[in-house]
């Protein structure tokens, strides 16, 4: 394994893993140690090459000779090695310690025991969970103390469960605090299932890098659900996370270029008491599905990039928030030209513009937030994909909140919410749009139609909340053209951007594309022509 790994930049991730929906599927070992893989080889080569260059992950680690496996049968008071070789395994009561590189197949259960990996710093330890149930009454049931890399492989068709103690006897600084805890690089792979119950603190933790290559993993944790330090990567698999704290995160705050998180495939569903998906440095979604069903803030990082995939966020506060991290700031009034006037683009008025970004270039992003919808403490750019914001109903927040400039050069945006803090595309935008502020609020579920001078419906938007304003931009909007806005009629979908008919709809007035009026604060709002 590599002893040195380069840092991964936003540009490198976005460039090399921009194939929406492609994944690095975990290869599965058969009884003869051969592998099978049905994914597109060209797409996989691009993704795997990037991940293997910038993380500890190596797809070759998911292939092995079955004849070399060391079988360990777990049983309370009677765990034993059933292979011809027991080198590297020690059994002491209900504690099984693995101290050498190799492949170990575990089966059976320990109601109050522990699996410990204490291998050399250059060792790769592969542990196959093949119908394992582990519990521990005083701490973590699965601890990787030392290794170069630990691979937890979920055998096809197997069901596995890890449950830790409600409180830990060892509260030291480096003591384990998760049901699956690793001090080394950690990979989760295989096609079986794993249920992790973090009854004391976290569910799955790697104090180094964490790559989730495959598997069906369910995590229920008192605090954070899944936490990597240097990086957290989701390549494939299905992950259901319920967490009292953050759902999934990467939290290295000290090492330059670390603390990043990538979703390039698979499916992730998060119900979090705090932030849904979070990175200290960069959070990128280039493929797969991310569904944050409950959170305080849905996605949060210093830099957030959506290049592909399907992202849906529900948040009690901000939906997508570029903040935190390590940033320098400038005065927003100077950087974005202040508030108001055609072009708009930033709230200005004393706001600071830091080194924070939100970039959407592909995929779909749907936000349902009580606070700001898409929020950047720096700048934001939308160049592709579809962004739908069902934003706040109170005038103290906005569907779009960008301290610097919101630059729109492509894609489709429908941002609806209150009117008091409306932010619109800035002067650097090359794609036009319209801003609508309604004389009276529009009820949830009501279609809003934008119709051109020839009577054609250019776009239909159905909000999930009562709204007072709408900012819409797409390639179908012609700068300087006049559009008539209708409410009512019919729509071809229950929510979001769709198509529809103005038959039976009520005309609300006209707007001119490219003419924006920034809100001046609660009670203000862009004028509707």
XYZ file of C-alpha atoms in Angstrom:
529
model
C 0.000 0.000 0.000
C 1.042 3.606 -0.509
C 2.790 5.392 2.302
C 2.136 8.803 0.731
C -1.085 10.105 -0.768
C -1.645 13.376 -2.555
C -4.389 15.791 -1.548
C -7.491 15.952 -3.734
C -8.614 19.320 -5.075
C -12.111 20.360 -6.140
C -10.974 20.643 -9.734
C -9.427 17.177 -9.759
C -12.571 15.586 -8.378
C -14.894 17.447 -10.702
C -12.755 16.757 -13.781
C -12.001 13.114 -13.235
C -15.222 11.919 -11.580
C -17.824 13.937 -13.438
C -19.591 10.919 -14.914
C -23.000 11.062 -13.304
C -24.173 7.721 -12.060
C -20.935 5.834 -12.649
C -19.607 3.823 -9.768
C -16.757 1.669 -8.635
C -18.553 -1.502 -7.708
C -16.892 -3.707 -5.130
C -15.574 -6.866 -6.704
C -16.755 -9.986 -4.970
C -14.613 -12.979 -4.161
C -15.883 -16.371 -5.164
C -14.869 -19.655 -3.637
C -11.882 -19.720 -5.967
C -10.911 -16.124 -5.377
C -11.926 -14.914 -8.846
C -13.842 -11.681 -9.364
C -16.934 -10.513 -11.182
C -17.961 -7.045 -12.235
C -20.802 -5.892 -14.470
C -20.127 -2.152 -14.492
C -19.008 -0.301 -17.600
C -15.253 -0.826 -17.745
C -14.461 2.509 -19.367
C -16.371 4.530 -16.785
C -15.003 2.451 -13.931
C -11.420 2.947 -15.151
C -11.782 6.724 -15.025
C -13.321 6.702 -11.554
C -11.053 4.062 -10.065
C -7.910 5.697 -11.434
C -8.775 8.975 -9.729
C -9.761 7.432 -6.415
C -6.761 5.126 -6.317
C -4.423 8.030 -6.977
C -5.781 10.255 -4.254
C -6.884 7.852 -1.518
C -5.740 4.618 0.064
C -8.316 2.690 -1.967
C -7.091 0.024 -4.401
C -9.615 -2.168 -6.231
C -7.044 -4.952 -6.238
C -7.549 -5.201 -2.488
C -11.031 -6.574 -3.180
C -9.607 -9.635 -4.919
C -7.892 -12.455 -3.067
C -7.187 -16.161 -3.119
C -9.867 -17.875 -1.071
C -7.402 -20.605 -0.171
C -5.454 -18.116 1.951
C -8.406 -17.175 4.141
C -8.184 -17.713 7.885
C -11.595 -18.764 9.191
C -12.622 -17.605 12.644
C -15.743 -18.964 14.274
C -17.091 -16.644 16.969
C -18.930 -17.926 20.030
C -19.247 -16.699 23.601
C -16.470 -18.388 25.554
C -15.494 -20.577 22.627
C -14.247 -18.622 19.625
C -11.766 -20.572 17.573
C -9.751 -20.573 14.393
C -11.002 -23.337 12.133
C -8.375 -22.985 9.393
C -5.203 -25.009 9.161
C -3.238 -21.854 9.936
C -3.895 -19.650 12.946
C -0.914 -17.337 12.476
C -1.843 -13.757 13.298
C -4.880 -14.620 15.434
C -5.104 -14.754 19.206
C -8.214 -15.594 21.221
C -8.454 -14.432 24.820
C -11.894 -15.032 26.247
C -14.286 -13.047 24.062
C -11.547 -10.867 22.553
C -10.167 -11.893 19.162
C -6.984 -10.062 18.135
C -5.653 -10.054 14.573
C -2.008 -9.018 14.380
C -0.842 -9.775 10.834
C -1.712 -8.926 7.242
C -4.069 -11.340 5.552
C -7.681 -12.285 4.891
C -9.847 -13.367 7.825
C -13.369 -14.735 7.450
C -15.524 -14.225 10.556
C -18.816 -15.913 11.323
C -20.874 -16.402 14.480
C -21.564 -14.052 17.373
C -20.192 -12.508 20.554
C -22.784 -11.007 22.886
C -20.100 -9.171 24.863
C -16.823 -9.284 23.011
C -14.456 -7.466 20.704
C -12.571 -7.844 17.439
C -9.229 -6.031 17.604
C -6.896 -5.415 14.662
C -3.388 -4.665 15.908
C -1.284 -5.230 12.801
C 1.878 -3.608 11.461
C 1.906 -0.144 9.914
C 2.516 -1.666 6.454
C -0.109 -4.412 6.779
C -3.362 -4.669 4.865
C -5.934 -6.585 6.892
C -9.037 -7.854 5.124
C -11.880 -9.002 7.352
C -14.826 -10.759 5.762
C -18.015 -10.524 7.791
C -20.039 -13.606 6.922
C -22.992 -13.600 9.299
C -21.533 -11.844 12.326
C -23.275 -10.326 15.339
C -21.061 -8.439 17.799
C -21.971 -6.628 20.999
C -19.938 -5.029 23.758
C -21.052 -3.876 27.212
C -18.114 -1.566 27.986
C -16.954 -0.115 24.659
C -16.618 -0.793 20.927
C -17.043 -4.313 19.540
C -14.795 -3.675 16.494
C -11.543 -1.705 16.832
C -8.692 -1.249 14.358
C -5.790 -0.113 16.530
C -3.108 -0.290 13.847
C -2.652 -1.288 10.203
C -1.903 0.374 6.914
C -5.440 -0.349 5.785
C -8.363 -2.315 7.164
C -10.951 -3.686 4.740
C -14.320 -4.754 6.070
C -15.835 -6.956 3.378
C -19.518 -7.867 3.630
C -20.023 -11.338 2.219
C -22.711 -11.613 -0.437
C -26.037 -12.536 1.151
C -24.787 -12.116 4.714
C -26.377 -10.063 7.478
C -24.042 -8.536 10.062
C -24.595 -6.380 13.153
C -22.305 -4.308 15.397
C -23.634 -2.787 18.636
C -21.514 -0.909 21.152
C -22.036 -0.010 24.807
C -24.303 2.803 25.977
C -21.272 4.262 27.775
C -17.567 3.529 27.408
C -15.267 2.562 30.255
C -12.264 4.100 28.453
C -12.783 7.845 27.878
C -9.187 8.639 26.873
C -8.351 11.031 24.041
C -7.501 8.296 21.522
C -9.927 5.747 22.910
C -12.535 4.288 20.531
C -15.868 6.102 20.442
C -17.774 4.246 17.714
C -19.244 0.809 17.126
C -16.857 0.406 14.175
C -13.690 2.357 14.946
C -10.449 2.506 12.990
C -7.203 4.369 13.584
C -6.084 3.313 10.082
C -7.462 3.828 6.590
C -10.763 1.986 6.350
C -12.590 0.511 3.356
C -16.087 -0.981 3.455
C -16.918 -3.226 0.511
C -18.844 -6.344 -0.487
C -22.522 -6.815 -1.294
C -23.813 -8.062 2.044
C -25.515 -5.974 4.730
C -24.213 -4.348 7.894
C -26.208 -2.754 10.699
C -24.267 -0.493 13.050
C -25.793 0.674 16.336
C -23.802 3.487 17.922
C -25.484 3.623 21.313
C -22.876 5.808 23.007
C -21.525 8.192 20.400
C -20.723 7.574 16.697
C -21.548 4.715 14.349
C -18.596 4.278 11.949
C -15.357 6.255 12.411
C -12.025 6.284 10.626
C -9.350 8.512 12.125
C -7.643 8.412 8.716
C -9.344 7.971 5.325
C -12.694 6.241 4.756
C -13.861 4.728 1.446
C -17.267 3.081 1.188
C -17.027 1.033 -2.005
C -20.168 -1.092 -1.698
C -22.562 -2.797 0.662
C -25.934 -2.235 2.264
C -25.133 -0.345 5.451
C -27.578 0.934 8.064
C -26.260 3.191 10.827
C -28.164 4.438 13.876
C -25.981 6.601 16.116
C -26.452 8.823 19.146
C -24.037 11.380 17.683
C -22.399 11.265 14.225
C -23.356 8.478 11.861
C -20.368 7.980 9.528
C -17.184 9.973 10.017
C -13.900 9.940 8.147
C -11.078 12.304 8.991
C -8.864 12.961 5.966
C -11.645 12.103 3.521
C -14.919 10.259 3.222
C -15.751 8.702 -0.159
C -18.916 6.931 -1.262
C -18.340 4.963 -4.472
C -21.302 2.604 -4.481
C -23.693 0.783 -2.194
C -26.760 1.817 -0.198
C -26.410 3.710 3.091
C -29.180 4.583 5.528
C -27.974 6.873 8.321
C -29.908 8.072 11.353
C -27.813 10.307 13.606
C -28.390 12.555 16.584
C -25.467 14.708 15.399
C -24.077 14.975 11.871
C -25.032 12.303 9.370
C -21.927 11.778 7.199
C -18.810 13.925 7.430
C -15.076 14.450 6.876
C -13.606 16.577 9.630
C -9.837 17.043 9.315
C -9.403 20.725 10.201
C -5.617 20.826 10.506
C -3.984 19.218 7.442
C -4.016 21.226 4.218
C -6.050 19.614 1.463
C -7.766 17.210 3.825
C -11.252 17.087 5.272
C -13.012 16.486 1.923
C -16.012 14.352 1.068
C -17.059 12.825 -2.252
C -20.192 10.993 -3.370
C -19.675 9.530 -6.841
C -22.216 6.702 -6.809
C -24.577 4.605 -4.737
C -27.387 5.924 -2.579
C -27.205 7.783 0.715
C -30.193 8.617 2.901
C -29.608 10.718 6.007
C -31.815 11.737 8.911
C -29.676 13.955 11.141
C -30.153 15.977 14.293
C -27.466 18.403 13.093
C -25.899 18.681 9.611
C -26.786 16.060 7.023
C -23.618 15.764 4.905
C -20.618 17.857 5.932
C -16.981 18.441 5.058
C -14.468 20.837 6.541
C -12.913 21.541 3.151
C -14.731 20.366 0.002
C -17.978 18.462 -0.498
C -18.551 17.076 -4.005
C -21.443 15.077 -5.448
C -20.631 13.764 -8.916
C -23.074 10.851 -9.109
C -25.404 8.637 -7.148
C -28.280 9.755 -4.958
C -28.121 11.826 -1.775
C -31.341 12.294 0.177
C -31.187 14.287 3.417
C -34.664 13.818 4.855
C -34.102 15.839 8.048
C -31.290 18.108 9.242
C -30.436 21.475 10.667
C -28.292 22.269 7.629
C -28.432 19.833 4.731
C -25.053 20.132 2.986
C -22.261 22.171 4.557
C -18.621 22.744 3.592
C -16.266 25.553 2.684
C -16.628 24.539 -0.973
C -19.631 22.635 -2.335
C -19.703 21.244 -5.891
C -22.604 19.394 -7.513
C -21.398 18.016 -10.855
C -23.881 15.160 -11.229
C -26.181 12.852 -9.327
C -29.494 13.539 -7.644
C -29.439 15.525 -4.388
C -32.481 16.266 -2.235
C -32.214 18.195 1.022
C -34.665 19.045 3.794
C -33.316 21.423 6.444
C -34.603 23.309 9.470
C -31.989 25.986 8.737
C -29.948 26.407 5.529
C -30.320 23.792 2.819
C -26.908 24.134 1.151
C -24.421 26.239 3.091
C -20.894 27.190 1.984
C -19.359 28.253 5.275
C -16.941 27.144 7.965
C -13.510 25.918 6.933
C -10.579 28.310 6.781
C -11.306 31.495 4.840
C -10.177 35.031 4.159
C -12.825 37.661 3.590
C -13.381 40.828 1.604
C -16.061 43.483 1.742
C -19.096 42.356 -0.240
C -20.061 45.869 -1.209
C -16.809 46.318 -3.080
C -16.700 42.766 -4.429
C -20.283 42.527 -5.637
C -21.250 46.123 -6.233
C -23.545 46.408 -3.236
C -27.278 45.844 -3.185
C -29.986 46.685 -5.608
C -30.207 47.623 -9.225
C -30.305 45.488 -12.339
C -27.918 42.554 -12.127
C -27.982 42.385 -8.352
C -26.177 39.265 -7.287
C -25.173 39.849 -3.674
C -26.680 41.199 -0.523
C -23.799 43.586 0.061
C -24.565 46.135 2.734
C -21.637 45.179 4.964
C -21.729 41.424 4.280
C -18.286 39.860 3.864
C -17.242 37.718 0.928
C -15.034 34.863 2.049
C -13.290 32.004 0.290
C -16.508 30.003 0.062
C -18.161 28.623 -3.052
C -21.189 26.737 -4.252
C -20.826 25.394 -7.793
C -23.565 23.480 -9.612
C -22.620 22.206 -13.067
C -24.773 19.092 -13.436
C -27.229 16.747 -11.799
C -30.273 17.829 -9.832
C -30.389 19.696 -6.535
C -33.710 20.051 -4.720
C -33.820 22.042 -1.492
C -36.570 22.399 1.091
C -35.367 24.765 3.805
C -36.753 26.845 6.639
C -33.635 29.036 6.582
C -31.753 30.122 3.474
C -32.059 27.712 0.590
C -28.786 27.933 -1.329
C -26.402 29.956 0.829
C -22.784 30.922 0.168
C -20.706 33.165 2.390
C -18.658 33.795 -0.747
C -19.729 33.337 -4.364
C -21.974 30.868 -6.159
C -21.983 29.632 -9.749
C -24.632 27.666 -11.614
C -23.548 26.476 -15.062
C -25.615 23.313 -15.551
C -28.013 20.892 -13.966
C -31.303 21.744 -12.293
C -31.636 23.622 -9.008
C -35.017 23.821 -7.280
C -35.338 25.725 -4.012
C -38.439 25.619 -1.858
C -37.136 28.246 0.497
C -38.173 30.033 3.654
C -41.545 31.600 4.316
C -40.093 34.249 6.663
C -38.561 37.478 5.328
C -35.416 37.090 7.427
C -34.103 34.416 5.055
C -34.016 33.909 1.307
C -34.283 31.102 -1.208
C -30.916 32.326 -2.542
C -28.404 34.018 -0.217
C -25.004 34.837 -1.694
C -22.650 37.288 0.006
C -20.635 37.776 -3.175
C -22.061 37.204 -6.641
C -24.436 34.594 -7.992
C -23.206 33.841 -11.514
C -25.564 31.930 -13.805
C -24.201 30.679 -17.134
C -26.395 27.607 -17.703
C -28.712 25.086 -16.157
C -32.203 25.624 -14.799
C -32.983 27.454 -11.543
C -36.310 27.853 -9.793
C -35.867 29.476 -6.387
C -39.078 30.271 -4.519
C -39.726 31.587 -1.043
C -40.194 34.814 0.880
C -39.634 38.173 -0.789
C -37.757 40.086 1.908
C -34.247 38.797 1.216
C -34.397 37.882 -2.465
C -31.046 37.456 -4.266
C -30.876 37.356 -8.061
C -28.261 36.500 -10.737
C -25.325 38.911 -10.863
C -23.805 40.991 -13.637
C -21.332 38.257 -14.623
C -24.211 35.977 -15.596
C -24.515 35.091 -19.277
C -27.894 33.357 -18.947
C -30.911 35.542 -18.301
C -33.817 34.977 -15.960
C -36.893 36.547 -14.444
C -37.740 37.726 -10.945
C -41.346 37.648 -9.775
C -42.682 39.169 -6.559
C -46.358 38.375 -6.067
C -48.913 40.903 -4.798
C -50.311 38.169 -2.564
C -48.833 34.872 -1.493
C -49.199 31.794 -3.652
C -50.358 28.644 -1.869
C -48.364 25.423 -1.853
C -49.162 23.138 -4.764
C -50.210 25.982 -7.060
C -48.648 25.904 -10.550
C -46.792 29.063 -11.581
C -46.425 29.504 -15.349
C -44.023 31.722 -17.286
C -45.455 32.440 -20.734
C -43.760 34.160 -23.666
C -45.263 36.816 -25.944
C -46.507 34.149 -28.356
C -48.510 32.468 -25.611
C -46.207 29.465 -25.208
C -45.580 28.162 -21.684
C -41.814 28.417 -21.237
C -41.792 26.893 -17.778
C -44.140 25.656 -15.075
C -43.095 25.518 -11.453
C -45.023 23.945 -8.586
C -43.928 24.941 -5.102
C -44.263 22.791 -2.003
C -44.767 25.856 0.215
C -46.589 29.148 0.277
C -44.365 31.617 -1.599
C -44.095 35.358 -2.160
C -41.343 35.411 -4.810
C -39.772 33.339 -7.556
C -36.450 33.631 -9.383
C -36.327 31.535 -12.551
C -33.523 31.126 -15.074
C -33.003 28.753 -17.989
C -31.742 28.744 -21.554
C -35.367 29.198 -22.686
C -35.443 32.744 -21.264
C -34.437 35.497 -23.715
C -32.768 38.503 -22.154
C -34.906 41.640 -22.472
C -38.027 39.761 -23.514
C -41.340 40.252 -21.709
C -43.076 37.303 -20.056
C -46.513 36.978 -18.517
C -46.866 35.157 -15.217
C -49.907 33.013 -14.406
C -50.921 31.005 -11.344
C -53.296 28.075 -11.337
C -54.173 25.974 -14.347
C -52.532 22.564 -14.396
C -49.082 20.994 -14.126
C -47.659 17.674 -15.214
C -45.929 17.049 -11.879
C -46.851 17.611 -8.246
C -43.769 19.715 -7.532
C -40.659 21.245 -9.072
C -39.928 22.380 -12.620
C -42.261 20.740 -15.098
C -44.628 21.524 -17.981
C -48.222 22.642 -17.713
C -51.234 24.487 -19.098
C -52.613 27.941 -18.339
C -56.183 26.872 -19.043
C -58.163 28.196 -16.108
C -55.110 30.052 -14.689
C -55.093 33.626 -13.404
C -52.800 36.244 -14.908
C -50.518 37.920 -12.347
C -48.715 40.451 -14.536
C -45.580 40.721 -16.643
C -41.828 40.645 -16.029
C -38.849 41.550 -18.199
C -36.005 39.052 -18.391
C -32.761 40.337 -16.948
C -34.338 43.148 -14.928
C -33.840 42.366 -11.259
C -34.506 44.368 -8.127
C -32.623 43.231 -5.048
C -34.602 43.189 -1.826
C -33.686 45.803 0.774
C -34.519 43.682 3.777
C -37.643 42.337 5.441
C -40.749 43.795 3.913
C -38.940 44.811 0.713
C -38.850 42.971 -2.545
C -38.279 43.207 -6.231
C -41.007 44.975 -8.116
C -43.191 43.040 -10.502
C -43.932 44.717 -13.789
